[in-house]
Amino acid sequence: MAHPYHHALSSVRRFGGAVEDYQPIHDWFDGSKAFHAGAAHRALRHHAEGIWAAQHEFGVTVTTADGKKVPVRLIGEQHVIEDLGFIPSLSDWLKHLSIEPWMHRSARKLSRELSA
């Protein structure tokens, strides 16, 4: 797996500026490594919706050290493509999720409880 620092270096090569301009965005994409070290951590942000979420988190553009405005969306696309080779949808990830019984079973029947 690529380290966020290496993604930031790649952003500098592609867009200009300094590593520090991009590091927070790449750290955010890989932030789920904090609680799951395997490649499956990518299911949380490495998809089209994750790229839009990054734009919401960091703004539409970042201004680099050399004064250039770079769209966060392009930085996110770069990160995901470098890790996966393409930009999947969230559905692409979820359709491969193994559904376990606990995921759709409730201890309470809330509809019965509230309609009584």
PDB file of N, CA and C in Angstrom, residues 6 15 19 22 32 39 53 62 70 83 98 100 105 114-115:
ATOM      1  N   HIS A   6       3.746   9.463   0.051  1.00  0.00           N
ATOM      2  CA  HIS A   6       4.100   9.202  -1.351  1.00  0.00           C
ATOM      3  C   HIS A   6       3.022   9.716  -2.305  1.00  0.00           C
ATOM      4  N   PHE A  15       0.858  18.558  -9.786  1.00  0.00           N
ATOM      5  CA  PHE A  15       0.195  19.856  -9.690  1.00  0.00           C
ATOM      6  C   PHE A  15       1.100  21.003  -9.257  1.00  0.00           C
ATOM      7  N   VAL A  19       4.723  19.305  -0.556  1.00  0.00           N
ATOM      8  CA  VAL A  19       4.089  18.129   0.056  1.00  0.00           C
ATOM      9  C   VAL A  19       3.036  18.549   1.069  1.00  0.00           C
ATOM     10  N   TYR A  22      -0.690  18.997   0.204  1.00  0.00           N
ATOM     11  CA  TYR A  22      -1.509  17.830  -0.119  1.00  0.00           C
ATOM     12  C   TYR A  22      -1.606  16.802   0.997  1.00  0.00           C
ATOM     13  N   SER A  32      -8.699   5.746   7.657  1.00  0.00           N
ATOM     14  CA  SER A  32      -9.331   4.523   8.156  1.00  0.00           C
ATOM     15  C   SER A  32      -8.309   3.434   8.483  1.00  0.00           C
ATOM     16  N   ALA A  39      -6.162  -3.811   3.443  1.00  0.00           N
ATOM     17  CA  ALA A  39      -6.617  -3.073   2.260  1.00  0.00           C
ATOM     18  C   ALA A  39      -8.111  -2.758   2.290  1.00  0.00           C
ATOM     19  N   ALA A  53     -16.752  13.588  -0.741  1.00  0.00           N
ATOM     20  CA  ALA A  53     -16.661  13.884   0.687  1.00  0.00           C
ATOM     21  C   ALA A  53     -15.377  14.651   1.003  1.00  0.00           C
ATOM     22  N   VAL A  62      -7.554  23.684  -3.124  1.00  0.00           N
ATOM     23  CA  VAL A  62      -6.501  24.049  -2.170  1.00  0.00           C
ATOM     24  C   VAL A  62      -5.552  24.976  -2.909  1.00  0.00           C
ATOM     25  N   VAL A  70      -5.683  24.197  -6.851  1.00  0.00           N
ATOM     26  CA  VAL A  70      -5.826  22.838  -7.373  1.00  0.00           C
ATOM     27  C   VAL A  70      -7.147  22.259  -6.856  1.00  0.00           C
ATOM     28  N   ASP A  83      -4.077   4.025  -5.970  1.00  0.00           N
ATOM     29  CA  ASP A  83      -4.250   2.847  -5.117  1.00  0.00           C
ATOM     30  C   ASP A  83      -5.000   1.716  -5.805  1.00  0.00           C
ATOM     31  N   SER A  98     -19.792  -9.333   2.435  1.00  0.00           N
ATOM     32  CA  SER A  98     -20.508 -10.520   2.890  1.00  0.00           C
ATOM     33  C   SER A  98     -21.447 -10.115   4.018  1.00  0.00           C
ATOM     34  N   GLU A 100     -23.646 -10.668   7.061  1.00  0.00           N
ATOM     35  CA  GLU A 100     -23.738 -11.598   8.177  1.00  0.00           C
ATOM     36  C   GLU A 100     -25.100 -11.428   8.834  1.00  0.00           C
ATOM     37  N   ARG A 105     -30.415  -8.122  11.640  1.00  0.00           N
ATOM     38  CA  ARG A 105     -31.308  -8.637  12.670  1.00  0.00           C
ATOM     39  C   ARG A 105     -31.316  -7.650  13.833  1.00  0.00           C
ATOM     40  N   LEU A 114     -43.777   0.449  18.254  1.00  0.00           N
ATOM     41  CA  LEU A 114     -44.282   1.801  18.036  1.00  0.00           C
ATOM     42  C   LEU A 114     -45.724   1.832  17.549  1.00  0.00           C
ATOM     43  N   SER A 115     -46.231   0.754  16.989  1.00  0.00           N
ATOM     44  CA  SER A 115     -47.601   0.763  16.483  1.00  0.00           C
ATOM     45  C   SER A 115     -48.592   0.305  17.559  1.00  0.00           C
TER      46      SER A 115
END
